[in-house]
CSV table of C-alpha atoms and ligand atoms in Angstrom, one decimal:
chain,number,residue,atom,x,y,z
B,1071,UNK,CA,134.1,117.2,31.4
B,1072,UNK,CA,134.3,113.7,31.6
B,1073,UNK,CA,130.6,113.8,31.6
B,1074,UNK,CA,130.6,115.5,28.5
B,1075,UNK,CA,133.1,112.8,27.0
B,1076,UNK,CA,130.7,109.9,28.0
B,1077,UNK,CA,127.9,111.4,26.5
B,1078,UNK,CA,129.4,112.1,23.1
B,1079,UNK,CA,130.7,108.4,23.2
B,1080,UNK,CA,127.1,107.4,24.2
B,1081,UNK,CA,125.0,109.4,21.9
B,1082,UNK,CA,127.7,110.6,19.2
B,1083,UNK,CA,126.5,114.0,19.6
B,1084,UNK,CA,126.6,117.2,21.7
B,1085,UNK,CA,125.5,120.5,21.9
B,1086,UNK,CA,127.5,122.9,19.9
B,1087,UNK,CA,128.5,124.8,23.6
B,1088,UNK,CA,129.9,121.5,24.7
B,1089,UNK,CA,131.9,120.9,21.6
B,1090,UNK,CA,133.4,124.2,21.9
B,1091,UNK,CA,134.2,123.4,25.6
B,1092,UNK,CA,135.9,120.1,24.4
B,1093,UNK,CA,138.1,121.9,22.0
B,1094,UNK,CA,138.9,125.0,24.3
B,1095,UNK,CA,139.6,123.1,27.7
B,1096,UNK,CA,142.7,123.5,29.3
B,1097,UNK,CA,142.2,120.7,31.4
B,1098,UNK,CA,144.9,118.1,30.6
B,1099,UNK,CA,143.1,115.3,32.4
B,1100,UNK,CA,139.9,115.6,30.3
B,1101,UNK,CA,141.8,115.7,26.9
B,1102,UNK,CA,143.7,112.6,28.1
B,1103,UNK,CA,140.3,110.9,28.7
B,1104,UNK,CA,138.8,112.2,25.4
B,1105,UNK,CA,141.9,110.4,23.4
B,1106,UNK,CA,141.8,107.4,25.7
B,1107,UNK,CA,137.9,106.9,25.1
B,1108,UNK,CA,138.3,107.7,21.3
B,1109,UNK,CA,141.2,105.1,21.2
B,1110,UNK,CA,138.9,102.7,22.8
B,1111,UNK,CA,136.0,103.2,20.2
B,1112,UNK,CA,138.6,102.8,17.6
B,1113,UNK,CA,140.0,99.7,18.5
B,1114,UNK,CA,136.7,98.1,19.3
B,1115,UNK,CA,135.7,99.2,15.8
B,1116,UNK,CA,138.9,98.2,14.0
B,1117,UNK,CA,141.3,96.5,16.6
B,1118,UNK,CA,144.8,97.5,16.7
B,1119,UNK,CA,145.1,97.7,13.0
B,1120,UNK,CA,145.6,100.7,10.5
B,1121,UNK,CA,144.1,100.5,7.3
B,1122,UNK,CA,146.5,101.6,4.5
B,1123,UNK,CA,145.6,103.6,1.3
B,1124,UNK,CA,148.3,104.1,-1.6
B,1125,UNK,CA,148.2,107.7,-2.5
B,1126,UNK,CA,148.6,108.8,-6.1
B,1127,UNK,CA,149.2,112.4,-6.9
B,1128,UNK,CA,147.9,112.4,-10.4
B,1129,UNK,CA,147.8,115.8,-11.3
B,1130,UNK,CA,148.9,119.3,-10.0
B,1131,UNK,CA,147.0,121.3,-12.7
B,1132,UNK,CA,144.2,123.2,-11.0
B,1133,UNK,CA,141.8,125.8,-12.1
B,1134,UNK,CA,140.9,126.8,-8.4
B,1135,UNK,CA,142.9,129.7,-6.6
B,1136,UNK,CA,142.5,128.6,-2.9
B,1137,UNK,CA,144.3,131.2,-0.8
B,1138,UNK,CA,146.3,128.6,1.2
B,1139,UNK,CA,147.2,126.0,-1.3
B,1140,UNK,CA,150.4,125.6,-3.2
B,1141,UNK,CA,149.1,124.4,-6.4
B,1142,UNK,CA,146.6,127.3,-6.7
B,1143,UNK,CA,146.7,128.6,-10.6
B,1144,UNK,CA,147.9,131.7,-9.7
B,1145,UNK,CA,151.3,130.1,-8.6
B,1146,UNK,CA,153.6,130.5,-11.3
B,1147,UNK,CA,156.6,128.7,-10.0
B,1148,UNK,CA,154.9,125.3,-10.1
B,1149,UNK,CA,155.8,123.2,-12.6
B,1150,UNK,CA,152.6,121.3,-13.8
B,1151,UNK,CA,152.3,118.0,-14.7
B,1152,UNK,CA,149.8,115.1,-15.3
B,1153,UNK,CA,150.6,111.5,-14.9
B,1154,UNK,CA,149.8,109.3,-18.3
B,1155,UNK,CA,147.5,106.3,-17.7
B,1156,UNK,CA,150.7,103.9,-17.8
B,1157,UNK,CA,152.1,105.8,-14.9
B,1158,UNK,CA,149.1,105.6,-13.1
B,1159,UNK,CA,148.5,101.9,-13.5
B,1160,UNK,CA,152.3,101.2,-12.8
B,1161,UNK,CA,151.9,103.0,-9.5
B,1162,UNK,CA,148.7,100.9,-8.6
B,1163,UNK,CA,150.6,97.5,-9.7
B,1164,UNK,CA,153.4,98.8,-7.4
B,1165,UNK,CA,150.9,99.5,-4.4
B,1166,UNK,CA,148.9,96.3,-5.0
B,1167,UNK,CA,152.0,94.1,-4.9
B,1168,UNK,CA,153.0,95.5,-1.6
B,1169,UNK,CA,149.8,94.7,-0.2
B,1170,UNK,CA,147.6,97.6,-0.5
B,1171,UNK,CA,144.2,97.4,-1.6
B,1172,UNK,CA,143.0,101.0,-2.1
B,1173,UNK,CA,144.0,103.2,-4.6
B,1174,UNK,CA,143.7,107.0,-3.9
B,1175,UNK,CA,143.9,109.2,-7.3
B,1176,UNK,CA,144.0,112.9,-6.0
B,1177,UNK,CA,144.8,116.0,-8.0
B,1178,UNK,CA,144.0,119.5,-8.8
B,1179,UNK,CA,140.5,120.7,-9.8
B,1180,UNK,CA,140.6,120.1,-13.6
B,1181,UNK,CA,137.4,118.9,-15.2
B,1182,UNK,CA,138.4,118.1,-18.8
B,1183,UNK,CA,141.5,116.2,-17.5
B,1184,UNK,CA,139.1,114.6,-14.9
B,1185,UNK,CA,136.9,113.2,-17.5
B,1186,UNK,CA,139.5,112.1,-19.5
B,1187,UNK,CA,140.2,109.8,-16.8
B,1188,UNK,CA,137.5,107.8,-17.0
B,1189,UNK,CA,139.2,104.8,-19.0
B,1190,UNK,CA,142.3,104.6,-16.6
B,1191,UNK,CA,139.6,104.1,-13.9
B,1192,UNK,CA,137.8,101.5,-15.9
B,1193,UNK,CA,141.2,99.8,-16.7
B,1194,UNK,CA,142.1,100.1,-13.0
B,1195,UNK,CA,138.8,98.3,-12.3
B,1196,UNK,CA,139.3,95.5,-14.7
B,1197,UNK,CA,142.8,95.0,-13.3
B,1198,UNK,CA,141.7,94.8,-9.8
B,1199,UNK,CA,138.2,94.0,-9.1
B,1200,UNK,CA,138.8,93.7,-5.4
B,1201,UNK,CA,140.5,96.9,-5.0
B,1202,UNK,CA,138.6,100.1,-3.5
B,1203,UNK,CA,139.4,103.2,-6.0
B,1204,UNK,CA,139.0,106.5,-4.2
B,1205,UNK,CA,139.0,109.7,-6.3
B,1206,UNK,CA,139.8,113.2,-5.0
B,1207,UNK,CA,139.3,115.7,-8.0
B,1208,UNK,CA,137.4,118.5,-6.8
B,1209,UNK,CA,134.4,119.8,-8.0
B,1210,UNK,CA,133.3,118.4,-11.1
B,1211,UNK,CA,129.8,118.0,-13.3
B,1212,UNK,CA,127.2,115.9,-12.3
B,1213,UNK,CA,127.8,114.0,-15.6
B,1214,UNK,CA,131.6,113.5,-15.0
B,1215,UNK,CA,130.9,112.1,-11.5
B,1216,UNK,CA,128.4,109.6,-12.6
B,1217,UNK,CA,131.0,108.7,-15.6
B,1218,UNK,CA,133.8,108.0,-13.1
B,1219,UNK,CA,131.4,106.2,-10.9
B,1220,UNK,CA,130.1,103.8,-13.9
B,1221,UNK,CA,133.9,103.4,-14.6
B,1222,UNK,CA,134.5,101.8,-11.2
B,1223,UNK,CA,135.2,104.7,-8.9
B,1224,UNK,CA,133.7,103.6,-5.4
B,1225,UNK,CA,135.0,106.2,-3.1
B,1226,UNK,CA,135.2,110.2,-3.2
B,1227,UNK,CA,137.0,112.8,-1.2
B,1228,UNK,CA,135.9,116.4,-1.3
B,1229,UNK,CA,137.0,118.2,1.9
B,1230,UNK,CA,134.2,120.7,2.6
B,1231,UNK,CA,137.1,123.0,3.7
B,1232,UNK,CA,134.8,125.0,6.2
B,1233,UNK,CA,131.2,125.1,6.8
B,1234,UNK,CA,131.2,128.4,7.8
B,1235,UNK,CA,130.2,130.5,4.9
B,1236,UNK,CA,132.4,133.4,6.2
B,1237,UNK,CA,135.5,131.4,6.8
B,1238,UNK,CA,134.8,129.5,3.4
B,1239,UNK,CA,134.9,133.4,1.4
B,1240,UNK,CA,137.9,134.3,3.4
B,1241,UNK,CA,140.0,131.3,2.2
B,1242,UNK,CA,138.6,131.1,-1.1
B,1243,UNK,CA,138.1,133.5,-4.4
B,1244,UNK,CA,134.6,134.7,-4.9
B,1245,UNK,CA,134.1,132.3,-7.8
B,1246,UNK,CA,134.0,129.6,-5.0
B,1247,UNK,CA,131.0,128.9,-3.4
B,1248,UNK,CA,130.4,126.9,-0.4
B,1249,UNK,CA,126.8,125.9,-1.6
B,1250,UNK,CA,128.6,124.1,-4.8
B,1251,UNK,CA,130.6,122.3,-2.7
B,1252,UNK,CA,128.0,121.0,-0.5
B,1253,UNK,CA,125.7,120.2,-3.5
B,1254,UNK,CA,128.6,118.3,-4.9
B,1255,UNK,CA,129.0,116.3,-1.6
B,1256,UNK,CA,125.4,115.4,-1.7
B,1257,UNK,CA,125.5,114.3,-5.4
B,1258,UNK,CA,128.4,112.3,-4.8
B,1259,UNK,CA,126.7,110.3,-2.1
B,1260,UNK,CA,123.4,110.0,-4.2
B,1261,UNK,CA,125.5,108.4,-7.0
B,1262,UNK,CA,126.6,105.7,-4.5
B,1263,UNK,CA,130.1,107.0,-3.7
B,1264,UNK,CA,131.4,106.7,-0.3
B,1265,UNK,CA,131.9,110.0,0.7
B,1266,UNK,CA,134.8,112.1,2.3
B,1267,UNK,CA,134.4,115.6,3.8
B,1268,UNK,CA,137.0,117.4,6.0
B,1269,UNK,CA,138.8,120.6,6.6
B,1270,UNK,CA,142.2,122.4,8.0
B,1271,UNK,CA,142.4,123.0,11.5
B,1272,UNK,CA,144.1,126.5,12.3
B,1273,UNK,CA,143.3,127.6,8.9
B,1274,UNK,CA,143.8,131.7,9.0
B,1275,UNK,CA,140.9,133.4,10.3
B,1276,UNK,CA,139.5,130.3,11.9
B,1277,UNK,CA,137.7,130.6,15.2
B,1278,UNK,CA,137.0,127.7,17.6
B,1279,UNK,CA,133.0,128.5,16.6
B,1280,UNK,CA,134.1,127.9,13.0
B,1281,UNK,CA,135.4,124.5,14.0
B,1282,UNK,CA,132.3,123.7,16.1
B,1283,UNK,CA,130.6,124.4,12.8
B,1284,UNK,CA,132.6,122.1,11.0
B,1285,UNK,CA,131.9,119.6,13.7
B,1286,UNK,CA,128.2,120.1,13.5
B,1287,UNK,CA,128.3,119.8,9.7
B,1288,UNK,CA,130.2,116.4,9.8
B,1289,UNK,CA,127.8,115.1,12.3
B,1290,UNK,CA,124.5,115.8,10.0
B,1291,UNK,CA,126.3,114.7,7.0
B,1292,UNK,CA,127.7,111.5,8.3
B,1293,UNK,CA,130.6,111.0,5.9
B,1294,UNK,CA,132.2,107.6,5.3
B,1295,UNK,CA,135.5,109.4,5.6
B,1296,UNK,CA,136.9,112.4,7.1
B,1297,UNK,CA,140.2,114.2,6.1
B,1298,UNK,CA,141.5,116.6,8.6
B,1299,UNK,CA,144.9,118.0,8.8
B,1300,UNK,CA,146.6,121.0,10.3
B,1301,UNK,CA,146.9,124.0,8.3
B,1302,UNK,CA,150.5,124.5,7.1
B,1303,UNK,CA,151.7,127.6,5.5
B,1304,UNK,CA,153.0,127.6,1.9
B,1305,UNK,CA,155.4,130.7,1.5
B,1306,UNK,CA,154.3,131.3,-2.6
B,1307,UNK,CA,150.7,131.6,-1.3
B,1308,UNK,CA,148.7,134.9,0.0
B,1309,UNK,CA,148.4,133.3,3.4
B,1310,UNK,CA,152.1,132.0,3.2
B,1311,UNK,CA,153.1,134.0,6.6
B,1312,UNK,CA,150.3,132.8,8.7
B,1313,UNK,CA,151.2,130.6,11.4
B,1314,UNK,CA,150.6,126.7,11.2
B,1315,UNK,CA,147.8,124.9,12.8
B,1316,UNK,CA,148.2,123.1,16.0
B,1317,UNK,CA,149.0,119.5,16.3
B,1318,UNK,CA,147.1,118.9,19.5
B,1319,UNK,CA,144.1,120.7,18.3
B,1320,UNK,CA,143.9,118.4,15.6
B,1321,UNK,CA,144.6,115.6,17.5
B,1322,UNK,CA,141.6,116.6,19.8
B,1323,UNK,CA,139.4,116.9,16.6
B,1324,UNK,CA,140.2,113.2,15.5
B,1325,UNK,CA,139.0,112.0,19.1
B,1326,UNK,CA,136.0,114.2,19.0
B,1327,UNK,CA,135.2,112.9,15.4
B,1328,UNK,CA,135.9,109.4,16.5
B,1329,UNK,CA,133.3,109.6,19.3
B,1330,UNK,CA,130.9,111.2,16.8
B,1331,UNK,CA,131.3,109.1,13.8
B,1332,UNK,CA,132.5,105.6,15.3
B,1333,UNK,CA,133.0,103.8,12.0
B,1334,UNK,CA,134.2,106.6,9.6
B,1335,UNK,CA,137.6,106.2,8.2
B,1336,UNK,CA,139.9,109.0,9.6
B,1337,UNK,CA,143.3,109.1,8.0
B,1338,UNK,CA,146.3,110.5,10.3
B,1339,UNK,CA,147.0,113.0,7.5
B,1340,UNK,CA,150.4,113.9,5.9
B,1341,UNK,CA,150.1,117.5,7.1
B,1342,UNK,CA,150.0,116.4,10.5
B,1343,UNK,CA,153.4,114.3,10.2
B,1344,UNK,CA,155.1,117.3,8.2
B,1345,UNK,CA,154.7,119.2,11.7
B,1346,UNK,CA,155.6,116.6,14.4
B,1347,UNK,CA,157.9,113.6,14.0
B,1348,UNK,CA,155.7,111.3,16.0
B,1349,UNK,CA,152.5,112.8,14.9
B,1350,UNK,CA,151.4,109.8,12.4
B,1351,UNK,CA,150.9,107.5,15.5
B,1352,UNK,CA,149.8,110.3,17.8
B,1353,UNK,CA,147.3,110.6,15.3
B,1354,UNK,CA,146.4,106.8,15.5
B,1355,UNK,CA,146.5,106.9,19.3
B,1356,UNK,CA,143.9,109.8,19.1
B,1357,UNK,CA,141.4,107.8,16.9
B,1358,UNK,CA,142.6,107.8,13.4
B,1359,UNK,CA,142.5,104.6,11.6
B,1360,UNK,CA,143.9,105.2,8.2
B,1361,UNK,CA,147.4,105.9,6.7
B,1362,UNK,CA,147.9,107.2,3.1
B,1363,UNK,CA,151.5,106.1,2.4
B,1364,UNK,CA,152.5,108.2,-0.9
B,1365,UNK,CA,152.8,106.0,-4.1
B,1366,UNK,CA,153.6,109.0,-6.6
B,1367,UNK,CA,156.4,108.6,-8.5
B,1368,UNK,CA,159.3,110.1,-7.3
B,1369,UNK,CA,159.8,112.3,-10.6
B,1370,UNK,CA,156.9,114.5,-10.1
B,1371,UNK,CA,156.3,114.3,-6.1
B,1372,UNK,CA,158.2,117.5,-5.3
B,1373,UNK,CA,155.6,119.3,-7.8
B,1374,UNK,CA,152.7,118.2,-5.6
B,1375,UNK,CA,153.5,120.9,-3.2
B,1376,UNK,CA,150.5,121.7,-1.2
B,1377,UNK,CA,152.0,123.3,1.4
B,1378,UNK,CA,155.8,123.6,2.8
B,1379,UNK,CA,157.5,120.3,3.9
B,1380,UNK,CA,155.0,118.5,2.6
B,1381,UNK,CA,157.4,116.0,0.6
B,1382,UNK,CA,160.5,116.8,2.6
B,1383,UNK,CA,160.7,113.1,3.4
B,1384,UNK,CA,160.3,112.2,-0.3
B,1385,UNK,CA,161.1,108.4,-0.2
B,1386,UNK,CA,160.2,105.5,-2.1
B,1387,UNK,CA,157.0,103.3,-1.0
B,1388,UNK,CA,158.8,100.5,0.2
B,1389,UNK,CA,161.2,102.5,2.7
B,1390,UNK,CA,157.8,104.5,3.7
B,1391,UNK,CA,156.1,101.5,4.6
B,1392,UNK,CA,159.0,100.3,6.4
B,1393,UNK,CA,159.0,103.4,8.2
B,1394,UNK,CA,155.3,103.0,9.0
B,1395,UNK,CA,155.8,99.5,10.3
B,1396,UNK,CA,158.3,100.5,12.7
B,1397,UNK,CA,156.5,103.3,14.0
B,1398,UNK,CA,153.4,100.9,14.4
B,1399,UNK,CA,155.5,98.4,16.1
B,1400,UNK,CA,156.4,100.7,18.7
B,1401,UNK,CA,152.6,101.2,19.6
B,1402,UNK,CA,151.7,97.4,19.3
B,1403,UNK,CA,149.7,98.1,16.2
B,1404,UNK,CA,150.1,96.8,12.7
B,1405,UNK,CA,148.7,97.5,9.1
B,1406,UNK,CA,146.2,96.1,7.0
C,438,LIG,N1,147.9,123.5,4.5
C,438,LIG,C1,147.4,122.3,4.8
C,438,LIG,N2,146.4,121.7,4.3
C,438,LIG,C2,146.1,122.2,2.8
C,438,LIG,N3,145.7,121.7,1.8
C,438,LIG,C3,145.6,122.6,0.9
C,438,LIG,N4,146.6,123.5,1.3
C,438,LIG,C4,146.9,123.4,2.3
C,438,LIG,C5,147.6,123.7,3.2
C,438,LIG,N5,148.6,125.1,3.0
C,438,LIG,C6,144.4,120.7,2.0
C,438,LIG,C7,143.1,121.1,1.7
C,438,LIG,C8,142.6,120.3,0.5
C,438,LIG,C9,143.6,119.2,0.4
C,438,LIG,C10,144.0,118.5,-0.8
C,438,LIG,O1,144.9,119.7,0.9
C,438,LIG,O2,142.3,121.1,2.7
C,438,LIG,O3,141.3,119.9,0.3
């Protein structure tokens, strides 16, 4: 197994069968070697520092009906909200004053509202010319992606969710097509966005072969960012009684991704932290290099409920940053 890990580290690639073995091995020393190798590469690229991104959950209005997601349109129990321009700008101001230089506007898929966000993005760009502006608003028409890009957004996160057509179809209603999603990812890149993809680990019906397919896709697509977190059931969804994904498998995937994509920005995700108290730093030690503290106003935070426990620790950004700092101190890391 060590030979395979060295090969992955050297060539940033492995045959599918070898990736499957890395995902499945019960050899603890191999897993340790995988994490150690990934951490070395991560520290070589980024030092012992973690990049912070200010997450602003802009709207939970969504036209989609993903079977796993708490804000799916069929969930009538959700109080829907969309932040106004001034609220978004206040979140950015707050984040900037605390030293965060990347704003991530995330929301449900809502093409009309996403288009209407362009003036807000333009104002963000004018107010903070040095900031990175990341959008995560789902599948939008080409013209809207182009408009938002011209308005000043420079990064876009669109998880591919699953590169396996079979699994994609089991997790989404028929009107959602994997081909469309992949076409959106290519468009975003063409438009000059730094582009992020990603998937859940341990989604219902997911097999190890599906994860190999995801990793193969990510290898071939070479995203700038990769968002990966465990599936966490939400009780008000059709998949609400399925078990959560595994923390240790998620960590293993962070390490494989780090060796595959040495310079990619890989967040240690909130979904991971929701499953295990020390998971945030475990993610960093496995090769992730980004944390995304939540700057969404507390007023609406509980409504952005993608999975259960997501906003269990609804604390103000300052407090969250303090906690992050303390956790990073313990592993002799700092944030930038
Ligand atoms: N568990 C974990 N992640 C989820 N997402 C949506 N629902 C869940 C869930 N139940 C993830 C999806 C989506 C992102 C916004 O959140 O991957 O792309």
